[in-house]
C-alpha positions as CSV (number, residue, x, y, z in Angstrom):
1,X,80.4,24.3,-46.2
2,X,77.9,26.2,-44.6
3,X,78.5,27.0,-40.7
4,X,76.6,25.3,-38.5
5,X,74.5,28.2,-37.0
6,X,73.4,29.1,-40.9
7,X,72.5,25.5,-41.4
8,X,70.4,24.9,-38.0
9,X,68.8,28.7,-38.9
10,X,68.0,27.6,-42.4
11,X,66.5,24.3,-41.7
12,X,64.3,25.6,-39.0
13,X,63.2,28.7,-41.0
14,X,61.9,26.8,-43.5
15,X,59.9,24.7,-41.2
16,X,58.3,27.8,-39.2
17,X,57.9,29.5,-42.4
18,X,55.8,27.0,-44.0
19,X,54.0,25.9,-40.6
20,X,53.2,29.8,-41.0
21,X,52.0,29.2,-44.3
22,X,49.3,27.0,-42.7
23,X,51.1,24.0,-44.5
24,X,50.0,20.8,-42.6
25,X,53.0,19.5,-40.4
26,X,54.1,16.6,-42.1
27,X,54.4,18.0,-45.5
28,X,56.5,21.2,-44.1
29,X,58.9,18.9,-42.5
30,X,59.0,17.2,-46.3
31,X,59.5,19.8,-48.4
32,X,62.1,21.1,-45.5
33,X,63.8,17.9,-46.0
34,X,63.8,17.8,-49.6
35,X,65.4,21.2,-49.8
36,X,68.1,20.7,-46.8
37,X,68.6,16.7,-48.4
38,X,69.4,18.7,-52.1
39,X,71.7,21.2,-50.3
40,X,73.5,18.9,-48.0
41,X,73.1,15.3,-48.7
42,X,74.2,15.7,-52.7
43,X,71.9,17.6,-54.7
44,X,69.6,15.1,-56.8
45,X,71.2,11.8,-55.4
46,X,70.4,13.1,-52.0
47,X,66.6,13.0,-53.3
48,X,67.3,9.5,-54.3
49,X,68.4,8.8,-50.2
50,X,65.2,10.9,-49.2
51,X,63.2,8.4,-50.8
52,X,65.2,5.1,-49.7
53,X,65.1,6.5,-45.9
54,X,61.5,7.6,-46.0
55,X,60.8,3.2,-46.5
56,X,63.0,2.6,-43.6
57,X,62.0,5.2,-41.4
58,X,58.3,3.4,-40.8
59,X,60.0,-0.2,-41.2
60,X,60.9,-0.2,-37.7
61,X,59.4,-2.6,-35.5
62,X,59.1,0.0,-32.2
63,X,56.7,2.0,-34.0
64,X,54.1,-0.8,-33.9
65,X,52.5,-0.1,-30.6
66,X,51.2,3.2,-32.2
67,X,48.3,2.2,-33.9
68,X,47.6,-0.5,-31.5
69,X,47.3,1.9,-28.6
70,X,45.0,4.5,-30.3
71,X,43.0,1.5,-31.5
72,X,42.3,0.8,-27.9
73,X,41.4,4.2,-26.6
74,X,39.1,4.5,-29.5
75,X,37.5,1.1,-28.5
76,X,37.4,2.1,-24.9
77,X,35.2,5.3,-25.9
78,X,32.9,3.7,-28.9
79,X,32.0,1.0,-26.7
80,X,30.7,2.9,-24.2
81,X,33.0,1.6,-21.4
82,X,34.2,4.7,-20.7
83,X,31.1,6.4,-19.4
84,X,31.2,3.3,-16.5
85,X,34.2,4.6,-15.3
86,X,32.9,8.3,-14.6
87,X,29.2,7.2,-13.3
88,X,31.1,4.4,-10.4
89,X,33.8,7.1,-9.8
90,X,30.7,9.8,-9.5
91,X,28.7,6.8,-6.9
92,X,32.0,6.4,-4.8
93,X,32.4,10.2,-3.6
94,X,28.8,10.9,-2.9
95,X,28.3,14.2,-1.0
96,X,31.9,15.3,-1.2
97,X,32.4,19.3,-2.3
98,X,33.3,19.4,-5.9
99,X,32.7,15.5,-6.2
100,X,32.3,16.2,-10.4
101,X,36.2,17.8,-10.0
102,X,37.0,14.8,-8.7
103,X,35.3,12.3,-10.7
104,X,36.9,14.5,-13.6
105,X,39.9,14.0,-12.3
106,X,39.6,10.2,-11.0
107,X,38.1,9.0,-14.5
108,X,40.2,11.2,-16.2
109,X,43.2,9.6,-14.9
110,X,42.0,6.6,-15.5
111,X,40.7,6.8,-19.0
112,X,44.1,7.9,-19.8
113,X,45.7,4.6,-18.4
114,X,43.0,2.9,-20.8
115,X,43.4,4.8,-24.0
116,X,46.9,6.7,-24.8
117,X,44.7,9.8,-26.0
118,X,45.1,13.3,-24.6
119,X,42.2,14.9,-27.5
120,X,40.5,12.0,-26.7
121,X,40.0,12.2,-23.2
122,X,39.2,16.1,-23.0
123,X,36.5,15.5,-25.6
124,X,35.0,12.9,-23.9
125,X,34.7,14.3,-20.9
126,X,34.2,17.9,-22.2
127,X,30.9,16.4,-24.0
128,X,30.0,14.2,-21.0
129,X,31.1,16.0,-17.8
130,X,31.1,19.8,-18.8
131,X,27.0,20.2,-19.4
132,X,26.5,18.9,-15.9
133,X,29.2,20.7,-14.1
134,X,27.7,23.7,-15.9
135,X,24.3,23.1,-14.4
136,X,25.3,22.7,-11.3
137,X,26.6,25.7,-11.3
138,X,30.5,25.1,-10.8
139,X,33.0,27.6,-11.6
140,X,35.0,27.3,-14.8
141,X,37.9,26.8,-12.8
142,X,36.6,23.7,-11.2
143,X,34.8,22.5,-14.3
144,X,37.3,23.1,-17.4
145,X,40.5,23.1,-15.7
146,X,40.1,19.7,-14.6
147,X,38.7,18.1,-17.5
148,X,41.6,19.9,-19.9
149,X,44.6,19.4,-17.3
150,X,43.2,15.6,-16.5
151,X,43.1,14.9,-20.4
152,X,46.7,16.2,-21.1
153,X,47.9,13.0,-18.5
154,X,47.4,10.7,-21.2
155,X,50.4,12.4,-22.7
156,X,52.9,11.0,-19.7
157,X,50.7,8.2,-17.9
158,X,50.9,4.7,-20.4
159,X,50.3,4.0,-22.6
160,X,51.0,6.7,-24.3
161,X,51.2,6.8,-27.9
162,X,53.5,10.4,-28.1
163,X,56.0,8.1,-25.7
164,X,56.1,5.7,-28.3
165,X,56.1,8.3,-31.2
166,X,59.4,10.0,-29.0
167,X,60.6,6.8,-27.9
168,X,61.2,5.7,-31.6
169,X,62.4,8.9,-32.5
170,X,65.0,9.4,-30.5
171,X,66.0,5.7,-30.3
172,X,65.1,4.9,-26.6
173,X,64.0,1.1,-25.2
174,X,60.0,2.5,-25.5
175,X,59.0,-0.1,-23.3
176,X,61.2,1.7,-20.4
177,X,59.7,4.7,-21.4
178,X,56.2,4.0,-20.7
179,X,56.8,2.7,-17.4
180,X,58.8,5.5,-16.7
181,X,55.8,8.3,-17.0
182,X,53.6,6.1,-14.5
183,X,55.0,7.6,-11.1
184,X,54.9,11.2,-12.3
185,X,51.7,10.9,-14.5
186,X,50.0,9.7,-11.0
187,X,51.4,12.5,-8.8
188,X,50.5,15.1,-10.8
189,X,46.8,13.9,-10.8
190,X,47.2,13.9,-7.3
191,X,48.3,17.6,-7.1
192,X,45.3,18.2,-9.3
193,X,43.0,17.0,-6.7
194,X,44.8,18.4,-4.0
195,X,44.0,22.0,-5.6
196,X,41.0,21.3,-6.3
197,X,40.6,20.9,-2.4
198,X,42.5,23.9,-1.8
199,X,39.8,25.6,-4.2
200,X,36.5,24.3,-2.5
201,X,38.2,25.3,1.0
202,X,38.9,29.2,-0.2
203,X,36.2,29.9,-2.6
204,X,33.0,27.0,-1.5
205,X,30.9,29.0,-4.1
206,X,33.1,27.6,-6.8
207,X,31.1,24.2,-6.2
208,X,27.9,24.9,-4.6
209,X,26.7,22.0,-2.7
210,X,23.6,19.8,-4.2
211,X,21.6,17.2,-2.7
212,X,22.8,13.7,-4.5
213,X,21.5,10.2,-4.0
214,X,22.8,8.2,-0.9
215,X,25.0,4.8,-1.9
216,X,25.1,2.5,0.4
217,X,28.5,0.5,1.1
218,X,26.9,-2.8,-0.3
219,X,26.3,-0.9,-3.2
220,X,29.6,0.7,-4.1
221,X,31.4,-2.5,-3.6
222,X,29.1,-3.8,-6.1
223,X,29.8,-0.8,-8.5
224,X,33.4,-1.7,-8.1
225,X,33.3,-5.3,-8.2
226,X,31.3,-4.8,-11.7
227,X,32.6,-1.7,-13.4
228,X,36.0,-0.9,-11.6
229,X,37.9,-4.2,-11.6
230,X,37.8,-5.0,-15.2
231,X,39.3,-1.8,-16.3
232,X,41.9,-3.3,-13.7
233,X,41.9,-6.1,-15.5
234,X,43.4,-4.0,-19.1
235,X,45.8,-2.5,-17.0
236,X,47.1,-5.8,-15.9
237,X,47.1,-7.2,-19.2
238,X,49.0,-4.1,-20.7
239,X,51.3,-2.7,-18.3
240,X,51.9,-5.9,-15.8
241,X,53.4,-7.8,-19.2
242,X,55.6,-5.2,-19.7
243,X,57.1,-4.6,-16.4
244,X,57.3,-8.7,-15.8
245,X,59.3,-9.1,-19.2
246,X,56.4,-11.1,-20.3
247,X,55.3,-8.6,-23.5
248,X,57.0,-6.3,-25.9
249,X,55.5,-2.8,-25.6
250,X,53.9,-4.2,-29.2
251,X,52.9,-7.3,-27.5
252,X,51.4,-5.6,-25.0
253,X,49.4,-3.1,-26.6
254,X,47.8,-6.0,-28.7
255,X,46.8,-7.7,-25.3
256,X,45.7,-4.4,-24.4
257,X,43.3,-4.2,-27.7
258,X,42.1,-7.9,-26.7
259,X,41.1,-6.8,-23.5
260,X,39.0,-3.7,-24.4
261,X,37.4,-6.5,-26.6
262,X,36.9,-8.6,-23.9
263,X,35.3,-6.4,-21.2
264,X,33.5,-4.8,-24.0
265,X,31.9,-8.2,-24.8
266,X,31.4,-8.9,-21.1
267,X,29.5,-5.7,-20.6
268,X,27.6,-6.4,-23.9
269,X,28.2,-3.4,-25.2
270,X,30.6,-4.9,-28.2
271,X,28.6,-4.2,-31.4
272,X,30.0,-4.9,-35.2
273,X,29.1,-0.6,-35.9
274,X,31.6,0.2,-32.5
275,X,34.8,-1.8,-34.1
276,X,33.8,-0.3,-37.2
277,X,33.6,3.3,-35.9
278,X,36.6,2.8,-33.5
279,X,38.9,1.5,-36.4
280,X,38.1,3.9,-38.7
281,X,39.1,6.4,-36.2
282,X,42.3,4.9,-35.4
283,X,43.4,4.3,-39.0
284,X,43.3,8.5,-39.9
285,X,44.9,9.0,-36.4
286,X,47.6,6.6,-37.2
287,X,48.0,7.7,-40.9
288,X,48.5,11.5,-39.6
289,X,50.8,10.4,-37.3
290,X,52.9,7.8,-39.0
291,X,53.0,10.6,-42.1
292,X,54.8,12.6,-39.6
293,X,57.5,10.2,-38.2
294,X,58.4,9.4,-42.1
295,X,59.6,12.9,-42.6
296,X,61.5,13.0,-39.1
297,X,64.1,10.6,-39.8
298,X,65.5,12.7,-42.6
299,X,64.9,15.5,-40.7
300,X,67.4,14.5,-38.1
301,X,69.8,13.4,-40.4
302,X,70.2,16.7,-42.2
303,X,70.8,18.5,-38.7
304,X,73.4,15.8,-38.6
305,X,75.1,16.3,-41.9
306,X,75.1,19.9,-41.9
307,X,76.9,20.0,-38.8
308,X,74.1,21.8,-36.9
309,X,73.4,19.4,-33.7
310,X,77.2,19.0,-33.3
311,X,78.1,22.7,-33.1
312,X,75.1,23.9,-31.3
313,X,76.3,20.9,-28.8
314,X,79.5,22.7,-28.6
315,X,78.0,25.5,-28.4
316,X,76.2,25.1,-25.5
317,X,79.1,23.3,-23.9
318,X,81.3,25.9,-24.7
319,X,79.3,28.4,-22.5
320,X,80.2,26.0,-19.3
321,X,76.3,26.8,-18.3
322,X,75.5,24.1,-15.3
323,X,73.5,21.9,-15.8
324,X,70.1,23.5,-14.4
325,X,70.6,26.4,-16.5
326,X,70.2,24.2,-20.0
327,X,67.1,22.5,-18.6
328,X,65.8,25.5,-17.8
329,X,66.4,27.0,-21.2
330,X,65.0,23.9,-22.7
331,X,61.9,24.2,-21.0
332,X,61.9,28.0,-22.1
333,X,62.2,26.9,-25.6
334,X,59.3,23.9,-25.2
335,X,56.5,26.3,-23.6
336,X,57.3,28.8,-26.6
337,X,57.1,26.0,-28.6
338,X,53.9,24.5,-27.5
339,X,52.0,28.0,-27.7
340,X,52.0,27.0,-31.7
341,X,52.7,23.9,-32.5
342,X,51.0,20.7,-32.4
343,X,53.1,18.0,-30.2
344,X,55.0,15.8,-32.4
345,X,56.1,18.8,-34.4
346,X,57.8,19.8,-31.0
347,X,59.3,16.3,-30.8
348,X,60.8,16.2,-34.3
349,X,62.2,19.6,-33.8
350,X,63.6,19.3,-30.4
351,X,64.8,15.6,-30.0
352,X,67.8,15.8,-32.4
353,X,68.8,18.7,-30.8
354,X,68.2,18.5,-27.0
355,X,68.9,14.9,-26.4
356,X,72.4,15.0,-27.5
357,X,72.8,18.1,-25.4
358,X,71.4,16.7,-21.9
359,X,73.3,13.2,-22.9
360,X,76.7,15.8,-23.3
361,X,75.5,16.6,-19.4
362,X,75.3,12.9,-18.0
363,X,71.3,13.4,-17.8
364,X,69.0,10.1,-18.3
365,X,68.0,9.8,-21.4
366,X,64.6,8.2,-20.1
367,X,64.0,11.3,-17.9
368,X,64.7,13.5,-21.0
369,X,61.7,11.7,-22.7
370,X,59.8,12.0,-19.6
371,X,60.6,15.7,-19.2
372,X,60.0,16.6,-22.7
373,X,56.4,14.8,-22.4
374,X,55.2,16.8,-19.4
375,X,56.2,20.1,-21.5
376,X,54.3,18.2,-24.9
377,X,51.4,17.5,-22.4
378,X,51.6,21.6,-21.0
379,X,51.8,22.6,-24.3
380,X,48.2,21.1,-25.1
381,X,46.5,23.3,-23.2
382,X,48.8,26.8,-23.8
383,X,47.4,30.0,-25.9
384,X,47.2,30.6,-28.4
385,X,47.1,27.2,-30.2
386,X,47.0,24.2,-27.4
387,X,44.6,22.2,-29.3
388,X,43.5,20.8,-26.3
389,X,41.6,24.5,-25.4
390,X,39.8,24.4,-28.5
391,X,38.6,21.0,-28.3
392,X,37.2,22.2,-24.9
393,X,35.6,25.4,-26.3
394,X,33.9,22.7,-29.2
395,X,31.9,21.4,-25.7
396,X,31.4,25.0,-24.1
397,X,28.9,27.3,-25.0
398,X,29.4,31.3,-24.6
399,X,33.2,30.2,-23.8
400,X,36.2,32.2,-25.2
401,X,39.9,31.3,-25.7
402,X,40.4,33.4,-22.6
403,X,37.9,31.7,-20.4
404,X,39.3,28.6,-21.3
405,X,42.9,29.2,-20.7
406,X,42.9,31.1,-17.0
407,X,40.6,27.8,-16.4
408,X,43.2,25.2,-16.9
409,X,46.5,28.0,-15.9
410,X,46.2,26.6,-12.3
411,X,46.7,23.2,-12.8
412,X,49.8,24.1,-15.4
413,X,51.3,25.5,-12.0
414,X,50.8,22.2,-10.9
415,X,52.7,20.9,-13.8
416,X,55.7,23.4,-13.5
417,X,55.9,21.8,-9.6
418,X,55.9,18.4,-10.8
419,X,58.9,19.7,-13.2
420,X,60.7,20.8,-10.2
421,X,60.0,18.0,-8.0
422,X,61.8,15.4,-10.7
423,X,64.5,17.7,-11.5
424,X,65.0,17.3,-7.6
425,X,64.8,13.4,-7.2
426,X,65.1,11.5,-10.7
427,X,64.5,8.3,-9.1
428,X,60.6,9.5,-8.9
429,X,60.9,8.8,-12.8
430,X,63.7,6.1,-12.8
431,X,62.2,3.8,-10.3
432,X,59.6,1.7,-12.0
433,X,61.9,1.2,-15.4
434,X,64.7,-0.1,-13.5
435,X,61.9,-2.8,-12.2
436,X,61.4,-4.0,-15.8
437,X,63.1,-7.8,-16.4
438,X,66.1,-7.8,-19.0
């Protein structure tokens, strides 16, 4: 029998190697798993249990919400609804310093409480947003870093579809889960406008000051009466059924798909070529993804078999490091991590090994999740290859990687706070799950 540390070495070799290799994600974790499967799970008959789990791995009724959730943030956008949110938002703050930071940052959030997507989210607002913040001459600082750090939210804020995708891979209630990013999701948007204040107030050159059309209060009350209160009206129907027991995360997300419909219709902006565009869009998305989650289960079984999770467990406990120490070398571990690889590669290579760990340690398993989707959401946006900086530079013009990153590094300070702050007091992530009705 091969010792643990050979087996954990071997399996995760293989893996970087052929992500390396440029192999797409899901088929490295596959041919990974066939290999370590033949070696550890008994040669060819282990094949024969590849191929039985690989059925049961997607029949699992948690995973549902997945496709449901990208369906409606791809709704949300082909419909046009989205752009609402960013013109009201724009109305509301009038001749405020850095108002398009702001309305970056105030749709932003918002969109990401509609739609689940982090890509999403920065492309729409890299394509709508950035040309204008350009023009009026704001500094990339107040211009990218808002729109990238803003987008990445939809990682922690619900609903999320990586929660789900983690929630179901590491076995937690995913309906808990989402709740559980709300309270953290929303103070780190906070912090975001809160340095974009501190920004304006050092450097006022950052957002020169323009002349912009005077709203009347009659007027924004109407813009939010119209525009603003529907978009309430999906967030009641999605996350209000969940935290009063009414829904199942998968119940939820369809009322959430009914309601994009509905305000859609209601704003007439619901055409036949919208649905079509927006479910094409959501059936490759969920393909890639569900692809992926059929080669984790194995994946996690090997590490299992071999004996790697167990003794690295031991391992770790063996040390007697406290307790901050560990999360501090798992979020070491994640930030390397999310400097090359895509997110739910990070997931299926960290969950089998770090949850048992932090569990070992009396730690939440809900704030794990949480934890490990703020470094997921950091990770979008870190050099060399957070794909969230290149779907930025796609909507800049004359931009490099560079640029792009110091843009957004602020606001991942921002992030590392937030860390800190729920390391500090769980209960900021705790509080809203333990509201949700047996």
């Amino acid at each position: 029998m091969m010792a643990w540390y050979s087996s954990f070495g071997l399996m995760i070799g293989l893996i970087l190697t052929l992500m390396a290799l440029r192999v797409p994600i899901a088929f490295a974790f596959l041919i990974a798993n066939a290999i370590g499967v033949y070696l550890f799970m008994g040669g060819h008959f282990g094949l024969v249990q590849l191929a039985a789990n690989s059925s049961e791995a997607l029949m699992n009724y948690s995973l549902m919400p997945i496709p449901l959730f990208i369906l409606m943030g791809e709704l949300f956008f082909h419909t046009g609804i989205a752009g609402r949110v960013f013109v009201v938002v724009d109305r509301l703050l009038g001749r405020v310093r850095g108002r398009l930071s702001y309305v970056a940052i105030g749709g932003g959030t918002l969109f990401s409480a509609l739609s689940g997507s982090s890509l999403g989210n920065v492309a729409m607002m890299g394509s709508s947003m950035y040309p204008e913040m350009r023009k009026a001459g704001y500094a990339d600082t107040l211009s990218i870093g808002p729109i990238i750090a803003t987008g990445g939210l939809a990682a922690i804020i619900p609903p999320s579809g990586l929660a789900v995708v983690l929630g179901s891979l590491a076995g937690l209630d995913v309906g808990r889960l989402l709740l559980a990013g709300l309270v953290p999701g929303l103070l780190l948007a906070l912090g975001y406008a809160v340095l974009v204040f501190v920004i304006t107030r050092l450097r006022p050159d950052a957002a020169p000051a323009y002349d912009v059309p005077t709203t009347s209060l009659g007027e924004k009350l109407r813009l939010v009466a119209v525009n603003l209160l529907p978009m309430m009206f999906i967030i009641c129907a999605l996350m209000g059924t969940i935290i009063f027991g009414i829904a199942t995360p998968t119940e939820a997300a369809a009322f959430g798909v009914l309601s994009v419909l509905i305000v859609a219709a209601f704003f007439r902006s619901l055409t036949l070529a919208s649905v079509v565009s927006a479910a094409q869009s959501a059936m490759k998305i969920s393909g890639m993804i569900f692809m992926i989650i059929l080669a984790s289960t194995t994946f996690s079984q090997i590490l299992a078999i071999s004996g790697a999770t167990r003794g690295l467990v031991g391992w770790v406990q063996g040390m007697d490091a406290s307790l901050p120490v560990i999360l501090l070398a798992i979020a070491l571990v994640l930030l390397i991590l999310g400097a090359f690889l895509e997110p739910v590669g990070i997931m299926l290579l960290t969950i089998p090994i770090f949850l048992p760990m932090v569990q070992a340690y009396g730690v939440d398993p809900i704030w794990m999740g949480v934890f490990i989707l703020i470094f997921v959401e950091v990770g979008l946006a870190t050099p060399p290859f957070g794909m969230a900086l290149y779907v930025m530079l796609g909507a800049t013009e004359g931009k490099s990687l560079a640029d792009v990153s110091l843009a957004v590094a602020p606001y991942l300070l921002c992030t590392m706070a937030l860390v800190l702050l729920i390391t500090i007091f769980p209960g900021i992530v705790l509080y809203v799950p333990s509201l949700v009705r047996n």
